[in-house]
Amino acid sequence: MSVRIADQVAIAAAAQALRAGELVAFPTETVYGLGAVATDAAAVARIFAVKQRPAFDPVIVHVESLDRARRVVARLDGAARRLAERFWPGPLTLVLPRAADIPDIVTAGLPTVGVRLPSHPVAQALIAATDRPIAAPSANPFGYVSPTTAAHVAAQLGDAVPLILDGGACAVGLESTIVGFADGQPTLLRSGAITLEMLEAELGAVRVATDTPLPTAPGQLPRHYAPRTPLTLIDSPAAVAAAERQHAALLATGPVADTDGFAHVERLSNDGDLLVAATRLFAAMRALDAGGFARVYALRVAETGIGRAIMDRLRRASH
Ligand code: TXA
Ligand code: MG
């Protein structure tokens, strides 16, 4: 395994490796992805093997231009096109009818494909240099917290991934918002930094998919972002008795009172800015997981704006 700073030389080498059927981990603005050429079914199969990901969980296809997006899907029109024009490049995945040359393994046999045009310059340069659409789930073992640095990827998948491009810490820190259009109705399938409010400002009312353990309700296995240490959601530190505090960590998105006695207090921002908190959430969950605490208590946040996505990830971690 090698971790390389994502300069032009490393990106060119990564593109060559991808075209030769190898896997490359690379940065996006949301989280690090584990990439393979999307039209190379054997290479995509290796992603599933490395992640130990069940075959029923489809993978997102990444493109660097609207033109390439159009070649991955059967059509990009109506509400989907409006969202693409408004929010791409950026942390938004659109689930659309797939083009014929996208293999079944990418979509888990579904008639649709998730497509996304990331804003990260390294991701864009890599896809352009490869000159292929890149299938990439988050670069973590299945069921674990997504990586937001190259070091996270190296720690968990390093032995299985020959090349990791290091583009620094991810600016968003949570996986992309996913929108589907079943029955022609825009539906929020996974919350992220493109918030429900932003989608509705563009389209009017947007449906919100509810969790189901079925694979066709994408990525929405109830427990999906799970650290190993048990995590409990609370409204206030007052919910935690003194005797429990000494073995527990408290996770807060901003300033918090009544923290005496906790073994550790993790504040994700100095002033409660939820965008800042989101960028640090997964790294904090990893660090807390390694801290040897009996339990992590996480303070709930209001479910508006990106608070919805933060609560979604905390809730999954708490299952
Ligand atoms: O931000 C992101 O989306 C990151 C970066 C690397 O781009 N990728 C990511 O991939 O989070 P992954 O595989 O960890 O999550 C993708 C989710 C899956 O849970 C999958 O169920 C859903 O997207 N998905 C992909 N294709 C789909 C489809 N055709 N229909 C419904 N859901 C789909
Ligand atoms: Mg994932």
Tab-separated table of C-alpha atoms and ligand atoms in Angstrom:
chain	number	residue	atom	x	y	z
A	1	MET	CA	0.000	0.000	0.000
A	2	SER	CA	1.196	3.523	-0.649
A	3	VAL	CA	-0.288	6.832	0.407
A	4	ARG	CA	0.686	9.559	-2.038
A	5	ILE	CA	0.083	13.286	-1.925
A	6	ALA	CA	-2.404	13.869	-4.749
A	7	ASP	CA	-0.185	15.877	-7.118
A	8	GLN	CA	-0.344	15.597	-10.909
A	9	VAL	CA	2.127	12.734	-11.059
A	10	ALA	CA	0.266	10.692	-8.442
A	11	ILE	CA	-3.083	11.395	-10.106
A	12	ALA	CA	-1.715	10.203	-13.458
A	13	ALA	CA	-0.410	7.010	-11.833
A	14	ALA	CA	-3.759	6.485	-10.127
A	15	ALA	CA	-5.615	6.905	-13.417
A	16	GLN	CA	-3.348	4.344	-15.035
A	17	ALA	CA	-3.947	1.901	-12.160
A	18	LEU	CA	-7.715	2.364	-12.458
A	19	ARG	CA	-7.606	1.709	-16.192
A	20	ALA	CA	-5.605	-1.454	-15.479
A	21	GLY	CA	-8.434	-2.699	-13.267
A	22	GLU	CA	-6.951	-1.796	-9.882
A	23	LEU	CA	-8.596	-0.019	-6.961
A	24	VAL	CA	-7.621	3.493	-5.876
A	25	ALA	CA	-8.812	5.357	-2.781
A	26	PHE	CA	-9.298	9.065	-3.414
A	27	PRO	CA	-10.625	12.179	-1.670
A	28	THR	CA	-13.953	13.824	-2.373
A	29	GLU	CA	-15.491	16.814	-0.579
A	30	THR	CA	-17.753	14.449	1.396
A	31	VAL	CA	-15.665	11.407	2.422
A	32	TYR	CA	-12.884	9.305	0.848
A	33	GLY	CA	-14.037	6.871	-1.820
A	34	LEU	CA	-12.719	3.460	-2.885
A	35	GLY	CA	-12.775	3.657	-6.662
A	36	ALA	CA	-12.809	1.309	-9.637
A	37	VAL	CA	-13.737	1.909	-13.270
A	38	ALA	CA	-17.534	1.623	-13.222
A	39	THR	CA	-17.761	-0.271	-16.506
A	40	ASP	CA	-15.205	-2.886	-15.311
A	41	ALA	CA	-17.370	-5.425	-13.454
A	42	ALA	CA	-14.380	-7.442	-12.204
A	43	ALA	CA	-12.761	-4.361	-10.691
A	44	VAL	CA	-16.028	-3.310	-9.033
A	45	ALA	CA	-16.350	-6.828	-7.619
A	46	ARG	CA	-13.016	-6.274	-5.853
A	47	ILE	CA	-14.489	-3.208	-4.114
A	48	PHE	CA	-17.178	-5.429	-2.628
A	49	ALA	CA	-14.574	-7.995	-1.552
A	50	VAL	CA	-12.275	-5.419	0.077
A	51	LYS	CA	-15.128	-3.688	1.918
A	52	GLN	CA	-16.908	-6.966	2.718
A	53	ARG	CA	-19.929	-5.202	1.365
A	54	PRO	CA	-23.070	-7.236	0.661
A	55	ALA	CA	-23.856	-7.516	-3.049
A	56	PHE	CA	-27.325	-6.014	-2.549
A	57	ASP	CA	-25.894	-2.566	-1.702
A	58	PRO	CA	-25.370	-0.556	-4.912
A	59	VAL	CA	-22.392	1.746	-5.487
A	60	ILE	CA	-22.416	5.405	-6.594
A	61	VAL	CA	-20.863	6.301	-9.968
A	62	HIS	CA	-18.719	9.445	-10.020
A	63	VAL	CA	-18.281	11.687	-13.036
A	64	GLU	CA	-16.445	14.948	-13.653
A	65	SER	CA	-18.817	16.520	-16.182
A	66	LEU	CA	-22.490	16.774	-16.973
A	67	ASP	CA	-21.650	15.223	-20.314
A	68	ARG	CA	-20.269	12.058	-18.713
A	69	ALA	CA	-23.214	11.977	-16.307
A	70	ARG	CA	-25.542	11.847	-19.302
A	71	ARG	CA	-23.677	8.783	-20.601
A	72	VAL	CA	-24.075	6.934	-17.275
A	73	VAL	CA	-27.843	7.412	-17.074
A	74	ALA	CA	-30.644	6.741	-19.531
A	75	ARG	CA	-31.957	10.270	-19.098
A	76	LEU	CA	-31.332	13.363	-17.029
A	77	ASP	CA	-34.320	15.656	-17.264
A	78	GLY	CA	-37.043	17.412	-15.268
A	79	ALA	CA	-36.436	17.778	-11.519
A	80	ALA	CA	-33.200	15.747	-11.689
A	81	ARG	CA	-31.763	18.072	-14.271
A	82	ARG	CA	-32.673	21.106	-12.190
A	83	LEU	CA	-30.912	19.642	-9.163
A	84	ALA	CA	-27.853	18.748	-11.247
A	85	GLU	CA	-27.635	22.250	-12.652
A	86	ARG	CA	-28.128	23.841	-9.257
A	87	PHE	CA	-25.972	21.622	-6.991
A	88	TRP	CA	-23.282	19.973	-9.169
A	89	PRO	CA	-20.395	19.870	-8.699
A	90	GLY	CA	-21.187	19.082	-5.070
A	91	PRO	CA	-22.336	16.638	-2.393
A	92	LEU	CA	-25.475	15.408	-4.153
A	93	THR	CA	-26.169	11.969	-5.659
A	94	LEU	CA	-29.059	11.498	-8.080
A	95	VAL	CA	-30.631	8.055	-8.521
A	96	LEU	CA	-31.725	7.784	-12.159
A	97	PRO	CA	-32.521	5.135	-14.782
A	98	ARG	CA	-29.207	3.549	-15.716
A	99	ALA	CA	-27.439	3.414	-19.079
A	100	ALA	CA	-26.946	0.004	-20.711
A	101	ASP	CA	-23.182	-0.272	-20.145
A	102	ILE	CA	-23.345	0.121	-16.350
A	103	PRO	CA	-22.858	-3.430	-15.012
A	104	ASP	CA	-25.340	-5.077	-12.661
A	105	ILE	CA	-22.797	-5.313	-9.883
A	106	VAL	CA	-22.666	-1.491	-9.662
A	107	THR	CA	-26.411	-1.101	-9.245
A	108	ALA	CA	-27.026	-4.387	-7.387
A	109	GLY	CA	-29.289	-5.315	-10.268
A	110	LEU	CA	-31.512	-2.251	-9.850
A	111	PRO	CA	-32.768	-0.487	-12.987
A	112	THR	CA	-31.355	2.755	-11.570
A	113	VAL	CA	-27.859	4.085	-10.905
A	114	GLY	CA	-26.658	6.631	-8.352
A	115	VAL	CA	-24.544	9.304	-10.046
A	116	ARG	CA	-22.612	12.179	-8.556
A	117	LEU	CA	-20.321	14.967	-9.775
A	118	PRO	CA	-18.015	15.747	-6.846
A	119	SER	CA	-16.530	19.221	-6.378
A	120	HIS	CA	-13.173	18.037	-5.037
A	121	PRO	CA	-10.468	19.005	-7.563
A	122	VAL	CA	-8.547	15.741	-7.009
A	123	ALA	CA	-11.657	13.643	-7.647
A	124	GLN	CA	-12.418	15.623	-10.799
A	125	ALA	CA	-8.824	15.420	-12.066
A	126	LEU	CA	-8.699	11.676	-11.382
A	127	ILE	CA	-11.928	10.942	-13.264
A	128	ALA	CA	-10.853	13.158	-16.173
A	129	ALA	CA	-7.422	11.501	-16.373
A	130	THR	CA	-8.984	8.026	-16.216
A	131	ASP	CA	-11.532	9.102	-18.823
A	132	ARG	CA	-14.041	6.630	-17.368
A	133	PRO	CA	-16.891	6.893	-14.835
A	134	ILE	CA	-15.611	5.781	-11.405
A	135	ALA	CA	-17.700	3.589	-9.096
A	136	ALA	CA	-16.865	4.379	-5.479
A	137	PRO	CA	-18.446	3.647	-2.128
A	138	SER	CA	-16.974	5.218	0.988
A	139	ALA	CA	-13.522	3.695	1.630
A	140	ASN	CA	-14.351	1.925	4.898
A	141	PRO	CA	-15.121	-1.654	5.865
A	142	PHE	CA	-18.857	-2.229	5.488
A	143	GLY	CA	-20.820	-1.006	8.491
A	144	TYR	CA	-18.087	1.233	9.871
A	145	VAL	CA	-17.691	5.030	9.991
A	146	SER	CA	-16.730	6.656	6.650
A	147	PRO	CA	-13.150	7.967	6.303
A	148	THR	CA	-12.534	11.715	6.137
A	149	THR	CA	-8.717	11.545	5.844
A	150	ALA	CA	-6.238	9.383	3.921
A	151	ALA	CA	-4.935	8.116	7.272
A	152	HIS	CA	-8.410	6.755	8.110
A	153	VAL	CA	-8.376	4.780	4.863
A	154	ALA	CA	-4.840	3.509	5.421
A	155	ALA	CA	-5.675	2.392	8.961
A	156	GLN	CA	-8.669	0.327	7.911
A	157	LEU	CA	-8.157	-0.806	4.330
A	158	GLY	CA	-4.470	-0.076	3.759
A	159	ASP	CA	-3.388	-3.666	3.214
A	160	ALA	CA	-6.058	-4.231	0.582
A	161	VAL	CA	-5.739	-0.966	-1.373
A	162	PRO	CA	-2.561	-0.502	-3.433
A	163	LEU	CA	-2.828	3.283	-3.772
A	164	ILE	CA	-4.418	5.967	-1.600
A	165	LEU	CA	-4.407	9.533	-2.917
A	166	ASP	CA	-4.057	12.017	-0.056
A	167	GLY	CA	-5.983	15.239	-0.670
A	168	GLY	CA	-6.263	16.346	2.956
A	169	ALA	CA	-9.289	16.283	5.234
A	170	CYS	CA	-12.721	16.300	3.569
A	171	ALA	CA	-14.448	19.701	3.643
A	172	VAL	CA	-17.984	18.363	4.192
A	173	GLY	CA	-17.281	15.241	6.249
A	174	LEU	CA	-20.658	13.517	5.750
A	175	GLU	CA	-21.663	11.368	2.774
A	176	SER	CA	-23.571	12.994	-0.087
A	177	THR	CA	-27.270	13.726	-0.031
A	178	ILE	CA	-29.092	11.109	-2.151
A	179	VAL	CA	-32.258	11.956	-4.092
A	180	GLY	CA	-34.322	9.441	-6.063
A	181	PHE	CA	-37.291	9.962	-8.375
A	182	ALA	CA	-39.424	6.840	-8.022
A	183	ASP	CA	-42.904	7.506	-9.466
A	184	GLY	CA	-41.546	10.841	-10.690
A	185	GLN	CA	-41.558	12.144	-7.104
A	186	PRO	CA	-38.312	13.638	-5.787
A	187	THR	CA	-37.469	11.678	-2.639
A	188	LEU	CA	-34.711	12.267	-0.105
A	189	LEU	CA	-33.047	8.865	0.360
A	190	ARG	CA	-30.075	9.986	2.470
A	191	SER	CA	-29.603	13.380	4.126
A	192	GLY	CA	-26.389	15.348	3.693
A	193	ALA	CA	-24.948	18.810	3.189
A	194	ILE	CA	-27.418	19.598	0.401
A	195	THR	CA	-30.238	19.921	2.895
A	196	LEU	CA	-33.938	19.123	2.550
A	197	GLU	CA	-34.578	22.874	2.773
A	198	MET	CA	-32.192	23.530	-0.147
A	199	LEU	CA	-33.846	20.821	-2.249
A	200	GLU	CA	-37.308	22.149	-1.487
A	201	ALA	CA	-36.265	25.712	-2.345
A	202	GLU	CA	-35.432	24.374	-5.797
A	203	LEU	CA	-38.278	21.887	-6.352
A	204	GLY	CA	-41.072	22.537	-3.879
A	205	ALA	CA	-42.129	19.660	-1.618
A	206	VAL	CA	-39.707	16.714	-1.462
A	207	ARG	CA	-40.681	13.350	0.027
A	208	VAL	CA	-38.503	11.918	2.777
A	209	ALA	CA	-37.893	8.160	2.633
A	210	THR	CA	-38.268	6.385	5.938
A	211	ASP	CA	-35.811	3.748	7.089
A	212	THR	CA	-36.390	0.201	6.096
A	213	PRO	CA	-33.920	-2.669	6.317
A	214	LEU	CA	-34.562	-3.518	2.663
A	215	PRO	CA	-31.711	-2.904	0.222
A	216	THR	CA	-33.971	-1.087	-2.192
A	217	ALA	CA	-34.247	1.681	0.371
A	218	PRO	CA	-30.694	2.703	-0.377
A	219	GLY	CA	-27.941	2.813	2.134
A	220	GLN	CA	-30.556	2.904	4.759
A	221	LEU	CA	-29.672	-0.132	6.757
A	222	PRO	CA	-30.643	1.087	10.237
A	223	ARG	CA	-27.177	0.446	11.629
A	224	HIS	CA	-24.693	1.677	9.102
A	225	TYR	CA	-22.312	4.211	10.574
A	226	ALA	CA	-21.536	2.270	13.647
A	227	PRO	CA	-18.549	2.629	15.924
A	228	ARG	CA	-17.816	-0.282	18.270
A	229	THR	CA	-18.349	1.619	21.518
A	230	PRO	CA	-22.056	1.838	22.413
A	231	LEU	CA	-23.465	5.280	21.680
A	232	THR	CA	-26.549	6.716	23.361
A	233	LEU	CA	-28.421	9.839	22.266
A	234	ILE	CA	-29.384	12.279	25.034
A	235	ASP	CA	-31.058	15.695	25.222
A	236	SER	CA	-28.924	16.961	28.086
A	237	PRO	CA	-25.949	15.807	30.193
A	238	ALA	CA	-28.371	15.748	33.130
A	239	ALA	CA	-29.533	12.403	31.734
A	240	VAL	CA	-26.201	10.814	32.755
A	241	ALA	CA	-25.642	9.947	36.442
A	242	ALA	CA	-22.332	10.804	38.109
A	243	ALA	CA	-21.359	7.151	38.519
A	244	GLU	CA	-21.671	6.539	34.777
A	245	ARG	CA	-19.832	9.698	33.788
A	246	GLN	CA	-16.428	8.527	34.948
A	247	HIS	CA	-16.346	5.786	32.284
A	248	ALA	CA	-18.135	7.732	29.571
A	249	ALA	CA	-17.390	10.335	26.907
A	250	LEU	CA	-19.752	13.183	26.038
A	251	LEU	CA	-20.043	14.185	22.374
A	252	ALA	CA	-21.444	17.661	21.659
A	253	THR	CA	-21.665	19.752	18.491
A	254	GLY	CA	-20.832	22.940	20.405
A	255	PRO	CA	-20.460	24.507	23.852
A	256	VAL	CA	-22.151	22.556	26.632
A	257	ALA	CA	-22.618	23.030	30.394
A	258	ASP	CA	-22.837	20.404	33.163
A	259	THR	CA	-19.898	18.311	31.961
A	260	ASP	CA	-18.303	17.595	35.352
A	261	GLY	CA	-17.249	14.020	35.886
A	262	PHE	CA	-17.206	12.822	32.280
A	263	ALA	CA	-14.012	10.949	31.429
A	264	HIS	CA	-13.848	13.027	28.248
A	265	VAL	CA	-15.816	15.803	26.535
A	266	GLU	CA	-15.617	16.080	22.730
A	267	ARG	CA	-16.858	19.412	21.304
A	268	LEU	CA	-17.168	19.364	17.515
A	269	SER	CA	-17.142	23.163	17.218
A	270	ASN	CA	-16.333	26.125	19.464
A	271	ASP	CA	-19.542	27.993	18.745
A	272	GLY	CA	-22.120	25.367	17.738
A	273	ASP	CA	-21.643	25.841	13.973
A	274	LEU	CA	-23.139	22.595	12.634
A	275	LEU	CA	-21.245	22.781	9.328
A	276	VAL	CA	-17.991	22.726	11.283
A	277	ALA	CA	-19.339	19.985	13.541
A	278	ALA	CA	-20.242	17.877	10.492
A	279	THR	CA	-16.695	18.028	9.115
A	280	ARG	CA	-15.359	16.651	12.410
A	281	LEU	CA	-18.050	14.127	13.336
A	282	PHE	CA	-16.595	10.937	11.817
A	283	ALA	CA	-13.011	11.640	12.921
A	284	ALA	CA	-14.335	12.260	16.449
A	285	MET	CA	-16.351	9.027	16.385
A	286	ARG	CA	-13.202	7.105	15.443
A	287	ALA	CA	-11.132	8.777	18.138
A	288	LEU	CA	-13.803	8.148	20.769
A	289	ASP	CA	-14.069	4.548	19.633
A	290	ALA	CA	-10.342	4.118	20.282
A	291	GLY	CA	-10.578	5.834	23.671
A	292	GLY	CA	-11.668	2.807	25.677
A	293	PHE	CA	-14.850	4.382	27.063
A	294	ALA	CA	-17.702	2.229	28.317
A	295	ARG	CA	-20.165	4.383	26.420
A	296	VAL	CA	-20.404	7.566	24.361
A	297	TYR	CA	-23.294	9.935	25.098
A	298	ALA	CA	-24.109	12.158	22.137
A	299	LEU	CA	-26.218	15.300	22.515
A	300	ARG	CA	-29.087	15.591	20.055
A	301	VAL	CA	-29.281	18.590	17.702
A	302	ALA	CA	-32.311	20.180	16.042
A	303	GLU	CA	-33.146	18.400	12.779
A	304	THR	CA	-33.083	21.365	10.454
A	305	GLY	CA	-30.485	22.139	7.789
A	306	ILE	CA	-27.443	19.923	8.138
A	307	GLY	CA	-28.676	18.996	11.635
A	308	ARG	CA	-30.888	16.427	9.906
A	309	ALA	CA	-27.831	14.677	8.416
A	310	ILE	CA	-25.874	14.841	11.680
A	311	MET	CA	-28.797	13.310	13.583
A	312	ASP	CA	-29.199	10.650	10.887
A	313	ARG	CA	-25.562	9.519	11.343
A	314	LEU	CA	-25.762	9.685	15.154
A	315	ARG	CA	-28.985	7.685	15.177
A	316	ARG	CA	-27.453	4.958	13.011
A	317	ALA	CA	-24.371	4.869	15.236
A	318	SER	CA	-26.634	4.444	18.268
A	319	HIS	CA	-28.415	1.296	17.080
B	1	TXA	O1	-20.514	11.094	-0.500
B	1	TXA	C1	-20.664	10.008	-1.005
B	1	TXA	O2	-21.715	9.657	-1.572
B	1	TXA	C2	-19.490	9.009	-0.917
B	1	TXA	C3	-18.329	9.533	-1.774
B	1	TXA	C4	-17.210	8.539	-1.908
B	1	TXA	O3	-18.806	9.961	-3.009
B	1	TXA	N1	-19.910	7.708	-1.312
B	1	TXA	C5	-20.725	6.963	-0.542
B	1	TXA	O4	-20.953	5.707	-1.050
B	1	TXA	O5	-21.190	7.339	0.511
B	1	TXA	P1	-21.616	4.521	-0.230
B	1	TXA	O6	-21.525	3.339	-1.098
B	1	TXA	O7	-20.952	4.406	1.089
B	1	TXA	O8	-23.110	4.904	-0.099
B	1	TXA	C6	-23.868	4.989	-1.268
B	1	TXA	C7	-25.291	4.701	-1.023
B	1	TXA	C8	-25.483	3.245	-0.733
B	1	TXA	O9	-25.952	3.066	0.560
B	1	TXA	C9	-26.471	2.778	-1.772
B	1	TXA	O10	-27.474	2.017	-1.164
B	1	TXA	C10	-27.021	4.063	-2.381
B	1	TXA	O11	-26.008	5.003	-2.205
B	1	TXA	N2	-27.254	3.860	-3.801
B	1	TXA	C11	-26.341	3.732	-4.774
B	1	TXA	N3	-26.934	3.456	-5.947
B	1	TXA	C12	-28.262	3.415	-5.724
B	1	TXA	C13	-29.415	3.141	-6.523
B	1	TXA	N4	-29.342	2.852	-7.816
B	1	TXA	N5	-30.632	3.175	-5.949
B	1	TXA	C14	-30.734	3.452	-4.659
B	1	TXA	N6	-29.675	3.699	-3.841
B	1	TXA	C15	-28.463	3.678	-4.352
B	2	MG	MG	-20.612	3.984	2.939
